[in-house]
Amino acid sequence: MPDAALRLKSLAEQLLGAPLPVRIRAWDGSEAGPPGAPTLVVRNRRALRRLMWKPGELGLARAWVAGDLDVEGDLYAALDELAEFIWERDEDAKSLRESLRDPEFRAAARTLIGLAAPFLPPAPPPEEMRRRRTLHLHTKGSDRQAISHHYDVGNDFYELVLGPSMVYSCAYWESPDGTLEDAQRDKLELISRKLALKPGMRLLDVGCGWGSMAIHAAREHGVTVVGVTLSHEQAAYARKRIAEEGLTDRVEIRVQDYRDVRDGPYDAISSIGMAEHVGAERYLEYAQDLHALLKPGGRLLNHQIARRPQTDESAYEVDDFIDAYVFPGGELAPVGSTVAQLERAGFEVRDVEAIREHYALTLRRWVANLEAHWKEGQRLTSPGRARIWRLYMAASALSFERNRIGVNQVLAVKTPEAGASGMPLRARAWQ
């Protein structure tokens, strides 16, 4: 009688010390676990071998990307349950060394090895970024490599996920029932108003993506824009859009590192969803470079994902799945650290707006876009990469909803020595 699912359920509960909150279906057709719960599908024994050779998140990620693991039913519900069952129990879980002293744990491990046989390490999926250690140095070369891995996967794929706005950052929602396009337009307009953009001004858009902020600022506010990106595919797409809008005389897109921009001063700088790629060791340099590129009285709008602070900040580690498959070299910082670094660079921080719930709504719309065009999404990139994006966006939506991570717009001014910031007395006048 097929019993792999029951054995896996028993092993999981024994190893983690809690009832399994999802159902399991194994490669032999057997099922076990709570009826009606989301189902974790273990398609083959290779999924177990991945976990044996890389215990923890990276092994699970490899199994998911390769299609060895899947979820049937509500993906959000499954991820929520598994997060509580596995990742959020670190305080109660035994260390590996302690567990290996436990005879029952060793017996369970032997059973798992028997189920996983033959016990050879499977090759990582081709979508995995290898040799990632150097990426966290955030040299110009390593940053180009990381940006290419994330963004140069096909503009058609991003069109499918992001929709016509082609904005790959948190939208700004008036209502959960609104459209993604309206919410993204409102976000670009909100940033434009915070920067007080007016005809004749020069705007630097750092990490300009597919050109949406540059186009909006030039078309709606009459400014001249320089957008910089490290992605050749983004730059080509943005230039095409700009030509179609008839804005080539007002918008220039460069494939250029922000550290190499030398044609300041600018009246305003927007950095939307880019600073997550900078890294903690380079963040002060980033802030100082942008400060130097602004004219006195100029404004910076820094739109950035933040994590919760830790008791011991030195213990912060980058998420294995994100680092290997999504944002290699990316790092998150608490919003307080970001504000402190901007101030050390000479900025006066005038406003911080938390829009965490807005990103959850945005991500759920992107997931819905991908799921509605699933076969086309796999064709436009690869089955593995489509699976990466679906998991990454769904899990991120839950993280924003549960306040595990947030996103903030920080408005800062290069205030002159005389102290006149140029800000209105009621700073939230843009609303």
Short mmCIF file of C-alpha atoms in Angstrom, two decimals:
data_model
loop_
_atom_site.label_atom_id
_atom_site.label_comp_id
_atom_site.label_asym_id
_atom_site.label_seq_id
_atom_site.Cartn_x
_atom_site.Cartn_y
_atom_site.Cartn_z
CA MET A 1 0.00 0.00 0.00
CA PRO A 2 1.48 3.43 -0.94
CA ASP A 3 2.41 5.26 2.25
CA ALA A 4 5.09 7.81 1.34
CA ALA A 5 2.85 10.77 2.27
CA LEU A 6 2.05 9.38 5.71
CA ARG A 7 5.72 8.69 6.37
CA LEU A 8 6.68 12.21 5.25
CA LYS A 9 3.98 13.74 7.46
CA SER A 10 5.16 11.76 10.48
CA LEU A 11 8.78 12.67 9.80
CA ALA A 12 8.02 16.37 9.43
CA GLU A 13 6.04 16.44 12.67
CA GLN A 14 8.74 14.48 14.49
CA LEU A 15 11.56 16.69 13.25
CA LEU A 16 9.77 20.00 13.84
CA GLY A 17 7.69 19.04 16.87
CA ALA A 18 4.28 20.30 15.73
CA PRO A 19 1.27 19.01 13.75
CA LEU A 20 1.65 19.50 10.01
CA PRO A 21 -0.79 22.28 8.94
CA VAL A 22 -0.93 21.29 5.24
CA ARG A 23 -1.81 18.12 3.39
CA ILE A 24 0.89 16.10 1.59
CA ARG A 25 0.56 14.21 -1.67
CA ALA A 26 3.57 12.06 -2.51
CA TRP A 27 4.96 10.69 -5.77
CA ASP A 28 3.30 7.30 -5.12
CA GLY A 29 -0.19 8.86 -5.07
CA SER A 30 -0.62 8.62 -1.29
CA GLU A 31 -2.00 11.55 0.73
CA ALA A 32 -1.90 12.47 4.40
CA GLY A 33 -2.71 15.51 6.50
CA PRO A 34 -5.71 17.67 7.36
CA PRO A 35 -8.56 17.32 4.82
CA GLY A 36 -9.39 20.52 2.97
CA ALA A 37 -6.02 22.13 3.73
CA PRO A 38 -3.73 23.34 0.92
CA THR A 39 -1.78 20.40 -0.47
CA LEU A 40 2.00 20.26 -0.68
CA VAL A 41 2.76 18.04 -3.67
CA VAL A 42 6.05 16.12 -3.48
CA ARG A 43 6.37 15.08 -7.10
CA ASN A 44 9.44 12.87 -6.76
CA ARG A 45 12.15 11.64 -4.43
CA ARG A 46 14.53 14.24 -5.84
CA ALA A 47 12.74 16.86 -3.71
CA LEU A 48 13.88 14.98 -0.59
CA ARG A 49 17.43 14.68 -1.90
CA ARG A 50 17.53 18.45 -2.39
CA LEU A 51 16.48 18.92 1.24
CA MET A 52 19.00 16.38 2.49
CA TRP A 53 21.90 18.05 0.68
CA LYS A 54 20.77 21.61 1.38
CA PRO A 55 18.60 21.56 4.53
CA GLY A 56 16.45 24.62 5.00
CA GLU A 57 15.30 27.35 2.70
CA LEU A 58 17.75 26.85 -0.17
CA GLY A 59 16.85 23.15 -0.49
CA LEU A 60 13.14 23.99 -0.50
CA ALA A 61 13.73 26.75 -3.04
CA ARG A 62 15.61 24.43 -5.38
CA ALA A 63 12.86 21.85 -5.17
CA TRP A 64 10.20 24.50 -5.91
CA VAL A 65 12.06 26.07 -8.84
CA ALA A 66 12.78 22.66 -10.39
CA GLY A 67 9.12 21.62 -10.07
CA ASP A 68 9.88 18.83 -7.58
CA LEU A 69 7.58 20.56 -5.07
CA ASP A 70 4.29 22.29 -5.79
CA VAL A 71 1.21 23.57 -3.99
CA GLU A 72 -2.38 22.80 -4.90
CA GLY A 73 -5.05 25.03 -3.47
CA ASP A 74 -4.58 28.50 -2.01
CA LEU A 75 -0.88 29.37 -2.38
CA TYR A 76 -1.15 32.26 0.09
CA ALA A 77 -2.76 30.04 2.73
CA ALA A 78 -0.12 27.34 2.22
CA LEU A 79 2.75 29.83 2.55
CA ASP A 80 1.19 31.37 5.64
CA GLU A 81 0.83 27.99 7.33
CA LEU A 82 4.31 26.80 6.36
CA ALA A 83 5.92 30.06 7.48
CA GLU A 84 4.52 29.58 10.97
CA PHE A 85 5.35 25.86 10.97
CA ILE A 86 8.96 26.16 9.76
CA TRP A 87 10.53 29.62 9.53
CA GLU A 88 8.93 31.35 12.51
CA ARG A 89 9.76 28.62 15.02
CA ASP A 90 13.50 29.29 15.15
CA GLU A 91 13.40 30.23 18.84
CA ASP A 92 11.86 26.90 19.83
CA ALA A 93 13.63 24.63 17.38
CA LYS A 94 16.64 22.67 18.55
CA SER A 95 19.98 23.40 17.00
CA LEU A 96 21.23 20.78 14.53
CA ARG A 97 23.97 19.73 16.96
CA GLU A 98 21.44 19.18 19.76
CA SER A 99 19.11 17.33 17.42
CA LEU A 100 21.83 14.94 16.28
CA ARG A 101 22.28 13.82 19.90
CA ASP A 102 18.61 12.77 19.98
CA PRO A 103 18.19 9.05 19.04
CA GLU A 104 14.67 9.69 17.71
CA PHE A 105 15.95 12.49 15.48
CA ARG A 106 18.73 10.27 14.12
CA ALA A 107 16.21 7.51 13.41
CA ALA A 108 13.95 9.97 11.58
CA ALA A 109 16.90 11.23 9.54
CA ARG A 110 17.76 7.65 8.55
CA THR A 111 14.17 7.11 7.44
CA LEU A 112 14.29 10.26 5.33
CA ILE A 113 17.55 9.13 3.75
CA GLY A 114 15.89 5.83 2.87
CA LEU A 115 12.95 7.61 1.25
CA ALA A 116 15.24 9.94 -0.70
CA ALA A 117 17.49 7.24 -2.20
CA PRO A 118 19.50 7.05 -4.39
CA PHE A 119 21.41 9.56 -2.31
CA LEU A 120 23.19 11.65 -4.94
CA PRO A 121 23.06 15.49 -4.89
CA PRO A 122 20.83 16.89 -7.67
CA ALA A 123 22.25 19.76 -9.71
CA PRO A 124 20.81 23.18 -8.80
CA PRO A 125 18.23 24.58 -11.25
CA PRO A 126 19.80 26.67 -14.05
CA GLU A 127 17.99 29.80 -12.79
CA GLU A 128 20.12 29.88 -9.62
CA MET A 129 22.76 32.60 -9.40
CA ARG A 130 26.10 30.92 -8.60
CA ARG A 131 29.13 32.42 -6.83
CA ARG A 132 27.05 35.02 -4.99
CA ARG A 133 29.55 36.00 -2.29
CA THR A 134 31.29 38.65 -4.40
CA LEU A 135 27.93 40.29 -5.21
CA HIS A 136 27.63 41.54 -1.63
CA LEU A 137 30.78 43.64 -2.12
CA HIS A 138 28.63 45.84 -4.41
CA THR A 139 31.38 46.77 -6.81
CA LYS A 140 30.25 48.30 -10.09
CA GLY A 141 30.90 45.00 -11.87
CA SER A 142 29.06 42.84 -9.33
CA ASP A 143 26.10 45.23 -9.30
CA ARG A 144 25.86 45.02 -13.10
CA GLN A 145 25.84 41.23 -12.84
CA ALA A 146 23.14 41.20 -10.16
CA ILE A 147 20.92 43.70 -11.98
CA SER A 148 21.23 41.74 -15.22
CA HIS A 149 20.22 38.52 -13.44
CA HIS A 150 17.04 40.12 -12.10
CA TYR A 151 15.94 42.46 -14.88
CA ASP A 152 17.30 41.05 -18.14
CA VAL A 153 14.84 38.15 -18.27
CA GLY A 154 12.67 39.52 -21.06
CA ASN A 155 10.66 42.72 -21.29
CA ASP A 156 7.67 40.74 -22.58
CA PHE A 157 7.60 38.76 -19.33
CA TYR A 158 7.62 41.93 -17.25
CA GLU A 159 4.85 43.41 -19.43
CA LEU A 160 2.72 40.37 -18.64
CA VAL A 161 3.30 40.69 -14.87
CA LEU A 162 3.39 44.47 -14.40
CA GLY A 163 0.78 45.49 -16.96
CA PRO A 164 0.92 48.53 -19.26
CA SER A 165 2.37 50.88 -16.61
CA MET A 166 5.63 48.88 -16.49
CA VAL A 167 6.30 50.12 -12.96
CA TYR A 168 8.12 47.58 -10.81
CA SER A 169 7.60 49.14 -7.38
CA CYS A 170 4.80 49.65 -4.87
CA ALA A 171 1.71 51.38 -6.28
CA TYR A 172 -0.33 53.92 -4.31
CA TRP A 173 -3.93 52.82 -3.84
CA GLU A 174 -6.96 54.98 -3.14
CA SER A 175 -9.05 51.81 -2.73
CA PRO A 176 -8.33 48.06 -2.86
CA ASP A 177 -10.92 47.90 -5.64
CA GLY A 178 -9.01 50.33 -7.86
CA THR A 179 -7.01 49.39 -10.95
CA LEU A 180 -3.30 48.70 -10.92
CA GLU A 181 -2.77 51.27 -13.67
CA ASP A 182 -4.51 54.02 -11.71
CA ALA A 183 -2.58 53.14 -8.56
CA GLN A 184 0.75 53.24 -10.36
CA ARG A 185 -0.09 56.56 -12.00
CA ASP A 186 -1.07 57.95 -8.61
CA LYS A 187 2.26 56.78 -7.16
CA LEU A 188 4.25 58.56 -9.88
CA GLU A 189 2.17 61.69 -9.38
CA LEU A 190 2.64 61.52 -5.59
CA ILE A 191 6.42 61.39 -6.06
CA SER A 192 6.29 64.27 -8.55
CA ARG A 193 4.37 66.41 -6.07
CA LYS A 194 6.69 65.54 -3.19
CA LEU A 195 9.61 66.64 -5.37
CA ALA A 196 7.67 69.80 -6.38
CA LEU A 197 8.50 69.22 -10.05
CA LYS A 198 7.97 72.23 -12.32
CA PRO A 199 8.74 73.07 -15.97
CA GLY A 200 12.41 73.77 -16.55
CA MET A 201 13.69 71.62 -13.68
CA ARG A 202 16.21 68.78 -14.10
CA LEU A 203 15.33 65.41 -12.56
CA LEU A 204 17.71 62.49 -12.09
CA ASP A 205 15.84 59.16 -11.88
CA VAL A 206 18.22 56.63 -10.31
CA GLY A 207 17.37 53.06 -11.29
CA CYS A 208 14.89 54.30 -13.87
CA GLY A 209 13.55 50.87 -14.86
CA TRP A 210 11.48 50.92 -18.03
CA GLY A 211 11.18 54.71 -17.99
CA SER A 212 7.76 55.22 -16.40
CA MET A 213 8.78 57.87 -13.84
CA ALA A 214 10.88 59.72 -16.43
CA ILE A 215 8.02 59.78 -18.92
CA HIS A 216 5.46 60.89 -16.31
CA ALA A 217 7.70 63.68 -15.00
CA ALA A 218 8.49 65.01 -18.47
CA ARG A 219 4.99 64.69 -19.90
CA GLU A 220 2.95 65.84 -16.90
CA HIS A 221 5.34 68.33 -15.27
CA GLY A 222 7.52 69.62 -18.09
CA VAL A 223 10.87 68.68 -16.55
CA THR A 224 14.03 67.46 -18.26
CA VAL A 225 14.98 63.96 -17.06
CA VAL A 226 18.10 61.81 -17.01
CA GLY A 227 17.33 58.18 -16.13
CA VAL A 228 20.11 55.71 -15.29
CA THR A 229 19.91 51.92 -15.18
CA LEU A 230 22.38 49.04 -15.35
CA SER A 231 20.00 46.92 -17.44
CA HIS A 232 20.47 47.09 -21.21
CA GLU A 233 17.02 45.54 -21.78
CA GLN A 234 15.34 48.15 -19.58
CA ALA A 235 17.18 50.98 -21.32
CA ALA A 236 16.21 49.82 -24.81
CA TYR A 237 12.57 49.47 -23.79
CA ALA A 238 12.51 52.87 -22.07
CA ARG A 239 14.05 54.63 -25.08
CA LYS A 240 11.45 53.11 -27.38
CA ARG A 241 8.61 54.31 -25.12
CA ILE A 242 10.13 57.78 -24.89
CA ALA A 243 10.37 58.03 -28.68
CA GLU A 244 6.74 56.93 -29.02
CA GLU A 245 5.72 59.65 -26.53
CA GLY A 246 7.67 62.29 -28.49
CA LEU A 247 9.83 63.08 -25.46
CA THR A 248 13.34 62.43 -26.79
CA ASP A 249 14.21 66.11 -26.44
CA ARG A 250 13.42 66.01 -22.70
CA VAL A 251 14.32 62.50 -21.52
CA GLU A 252 17.70 60.76 -21.76
CA ILE A 253 18.15 57.14 -20.66
CA ARG A 254 21.67 55.96 -19.88
CA VAL A 255 23.13 52.56 -19.08
CA GLN A 256 25.21 53.97 -16.27
CA ASP A 257 26.05 53.36 -12.62
CA TYR A 258 24.74 56.16 -10.39
CA ARG A 259 28.30 56.47 -9.06
CA ASP A 260 29.43 57.57 -12.50
CA VAL A 261 26.91 60.41 -12.96
CA ARG A 262 28.95 63.63 -13.13
CA ASP A 263 26.66 66.19 -14.77
CA GLY A 264 24.96 67.67 -11.72
CA PRO A 265 23.58 69.65 -10.14
CA TYR A 266 20.01 68.41 -10.48
CA ASP A 267 16.95 70.10 -9.05
CA ALA A 268 15.49 66.81 -7.83
CA ILE A 269 16.35 63.10 -7.62
CA SER A 270 13.98 60.14 -7.53
CA SER A 271 15.22 56.73 -6.41
CA ILE A 272 12.31 54.29 -6.57
CA GLY A 273 12.92 50.68 -5.55
CA MET A 274 16.63 50.94 -6.33
CA ALA A 275 18.30 51.46 -2.93
CA GLU A 276 17.64 47.82 -1.91
CA HIS A 277 20.45 46.92 -4.34
CA VAL A 278 23.01 49.28 -2.74
CA GLY A 279 24.01 47.23 0.32
CA ALA A 280 24.69 48.33 3.90
CA GLU A 281 28.42 48.84 3.35
CA ARG A 282 27.81 51.17 0.41
CA TYR A 283 24.73 53.02 1.62
CA LEU A 284 26.47 56.08 3.02
CA GLU A 285 28.42 56.38 -0.24
CA TYR A 286 25.11 56.17 -2.14
CA ALA A 287 23.57 58.92 -0.01
CA GLN A 288 26.66 61.13 -0.32
CA ASP A 289 26.75 60.72 -4.10
CA LEU A 290 23.10 61.76 -4.44
CA HIS A 291 23.62 64.66 -2.05
CA ALA A 292 26.52 65.89 -4.19
CA LEU A 293 24.41 65.69 -7.36
CA LEU A 294 21.65 67.95 -5.97
CA LYS A 295 21.66 71.73 -6.06
CA PRO A 296 21.18 73.51 -2.70
CA GLY A 297 17.50 73.25 -1.82
CA GLY A 298 17.05 70.23 -4.10
CA ARG A 299 14.92 67.29 -2.99
CA LEU A 300 15.47 63.52 -2.94
CA LEU A 301 12.59 61.05 -2.88
CA ASN A 302 13.93 57.68 -1.72
CA HIS A 303 11.31 54.89 -2.09
CA GLN A 304 12.69 51.75 -0.41
CA ILE A 305 11.65 48.42 1.13
CA ALA A 306 12.58 48.08 4.81
CA ARG A 307 12.85 45.17 7.21
CA ARG A 308 12.11 45.09 10.90
CA PRO A 309 15.11 45.90 13.14
CA GLN A 310 16.81 43.04 14.96
CA THR A 311 18.07 42.96 18.53
CA ASP A 312 21.49 42.07 17.16
CA GLU A 313 21.86 43.80 13.81
CA SER A 314 25.14 41.99 13.13
CA ALA A 315 23.14 38.74 12.93
CA TYR A 316 21.16 39.90 9.89
CA GLU A 317 21.42 37.49 6.98
CA VAL A 318 20.06 37.79 3.47
CA ASP A 319 17.22 35.39 2.67
CA ASP A 320 18.67 32.37 0.79
CA PHE A 321 15.86 32.10 -1.76
CA ILE A 322 15.88 35.83 -2.57
CA ASP A 323 19.68 35.90 -2.79
CA ALA A 324 19.96 32.86 -5.04
CA TYR A 325 17.01 33.41 -7.36
CA VAL A 326 15.52 36.91 -7.13
CA PHE A 327 17.74 39.82 -5.99
CA PRO A 328 21.33 38.53 -5.75
CA GLY A 329 23.28 40.84 -3.50
CA GLY A 330 20.16 42.68 -2.35
CA GLU A 331 19.92 43.81 1.27
CA LEU A 332 17.15 45.33 3.38
CA ALA A 333 17.68 47.79 6.22
CA PRO A 334 15.36 49.19 8.91
CA VAL A 335 13.88 52.56 7.95
CA GLY A 336 15.64 54.17 10.92
CA SER A 337 19.01 53.12 9.52
CA THR A 338 18.10 54.58 6.13
CA VAL A 339 17.08 57.91 7.65
CA ALA A 340 20.26 58.02 9.74
CA GLN A 341 22.49 57.41 6.72
CA LEU A 342 20.74 60.09 4.66
CA GLU A 343 21.25 62.54 7.51
CA ARG A 344 24.93 61.59 7.85
CA ALA A 345 25.32 62.39 4.17
CA GLY A 346 24.04 65.92 4.80
CA PHE A 347 20.35 65.62 3.98
CA GLU A 348 17.56 67.01 6.11
CA VAL A 349 14.84 64.35 6.24
CA ARG A 350 11.48 66.11 6.05
CA ASP A 351 8.92 63.36 5.64
CA VAL A 352 8.64 59.57 5.95
CA GLU A 353 5.49 57.94 4.62
CA ALA A 354 4.94 54.24 5.29
CA ILE A 355 2.92 52.53 2.56
CA ARG A 356 3.34 48.89 3.57
CA GLU A 357 -0.25 47.82 2.87
CA HIS A 358 -0.04 49.35 -0.60
CA TYR A 359 2.73 46.92 -1.59
CA ALA A 360 0.69 43.91 -0.50
CA LEU A 361 -2.13 45.04 -2.80
CA THR A 362 0.34 45.64 -5.64
CA LEU A 363 1.98 42.23 -5.32
CA ARG A 364 -1.34 40.41 -5.27
CA ARG A 365 -2.25 42.10 -8.56
CA TRP A 366 1.08 41.07 -10.10
CA VAL A 367 0.55 37.47 -8.95
CA ALA A 368 -2.95 37.51 -10.45
CA ASN A 369 -1.53 38.79 -13.76
CA LEU A 370 1.03 35.98 -13.86
CA GLU A 371 -1.44 33.26 -12.86
CA ALA A 372 -3.96 34.46 -15.47
CA HIS A 373 -1.30 34.03 -18.19
CA TRP A 374 0.66 31.16 -16.67
CA LYS A 375 1.51 29.21 -19.82
CA GLU A 376 2.53 32.36 -21.66
CA GLY A 377 4.66 33.46 -18.71
CA GLN A 378 6.55 30.16 -18.76
CA ARG A 379 7.08 30.48 -22.50
CA LEU A 380 8.37 34.04 -22.28
CA THR A 381 11.05 33.22 -19.72
CA SER A 382 11.33 29.63 -18.40
CA PRO A 383 9.10 27.39 -16.27
CA GLY A 384 11.58 27.70 -13.40
CA ARG A 385 11.75 31.48 -13.51
CA ALA A 386 7.97 31.80 -13.73
CA ARG A 387 7.75 29.63 -10.59
CA ILE A 388 10.35 31.85 -8.89
CA TRP A 389 8.35 35.00 -9.55
CA ARG A 390 5.05 33.48 -8.45
CA LEU A 391 6.52 32.26 -5.15
CA TYR A 392 8.55 35.41 -4.52
CA MET A 393 5.65 37.78 -5.14
CA ALA A 394 3.08 35.74 -3.17
CA ALA A 395 5.41 35.30 -0.20
CA SER A 396 6.33 38.99 -0.30
CA ALA A 397 2.66 40.01 -0.30
CA LEU A 398 2.17 38.02 2.91
CA SER A 399 5.31 39.55 4.44
CA PHE A 400 3.97 43.05 3.85
CA GLU A 401 0.53 42.10 5.18
CA ARG A 402 2.01 40.56 8.34
CA ASN A 403 4.37 43.53 8.97
CA ARG A 404 7.49 41.44 8.49
CA ILE A 405 8.72 43.99 5.96
CA GLY A 406 7.55 47.46 4.96
CA VAL A 407 8.13 50.13 2.34
CA ASN A 408 8.68 53.83 2.89
CA GLN A 409 8.95 57.03 0.90
CA VAL A 410 11.58 59.23 2.52
CA LEU A 411 11.64 62.86 1.35
CA ALA A 412 14.93 64.62 2.07
CA VAL A 413 16.25 68.07 1.22
CA LYS A 414 19.76 69.35 0.59
CA THR A 415 19.06 72.26 2.89
CA PRO A 416 21.42 75.23 2.44
CA GLU A 417 23.53 76.41 5.38
CA ALA A 418 21.22 79.39 5.88
CA GLY A 419 18.45 76.90 6.74
CA ALA A 420 15.77 77.68 4.15
CA SER A 421 14.48 74.23 3.13
CA GLY A 422 11.92 75.47 0.61
CA MET A 423 9.35 73.11 2.10
CA PRO A 424 5.75 74.27 2.70
CA LEU A 425 4.73 74.83 6.30
CA ARG A 426 2.22 72.02 5.94
CA ALA A 427 4.40 69.38 4.42
CA ARG A 428 1.57 67.03 3.45
CA ALA A 429 0.09 69.61 1.09
CA TRP A 430 0.52 67.15 -1.81
CA GLN A 431 -2.41 65.14 -0.49
#
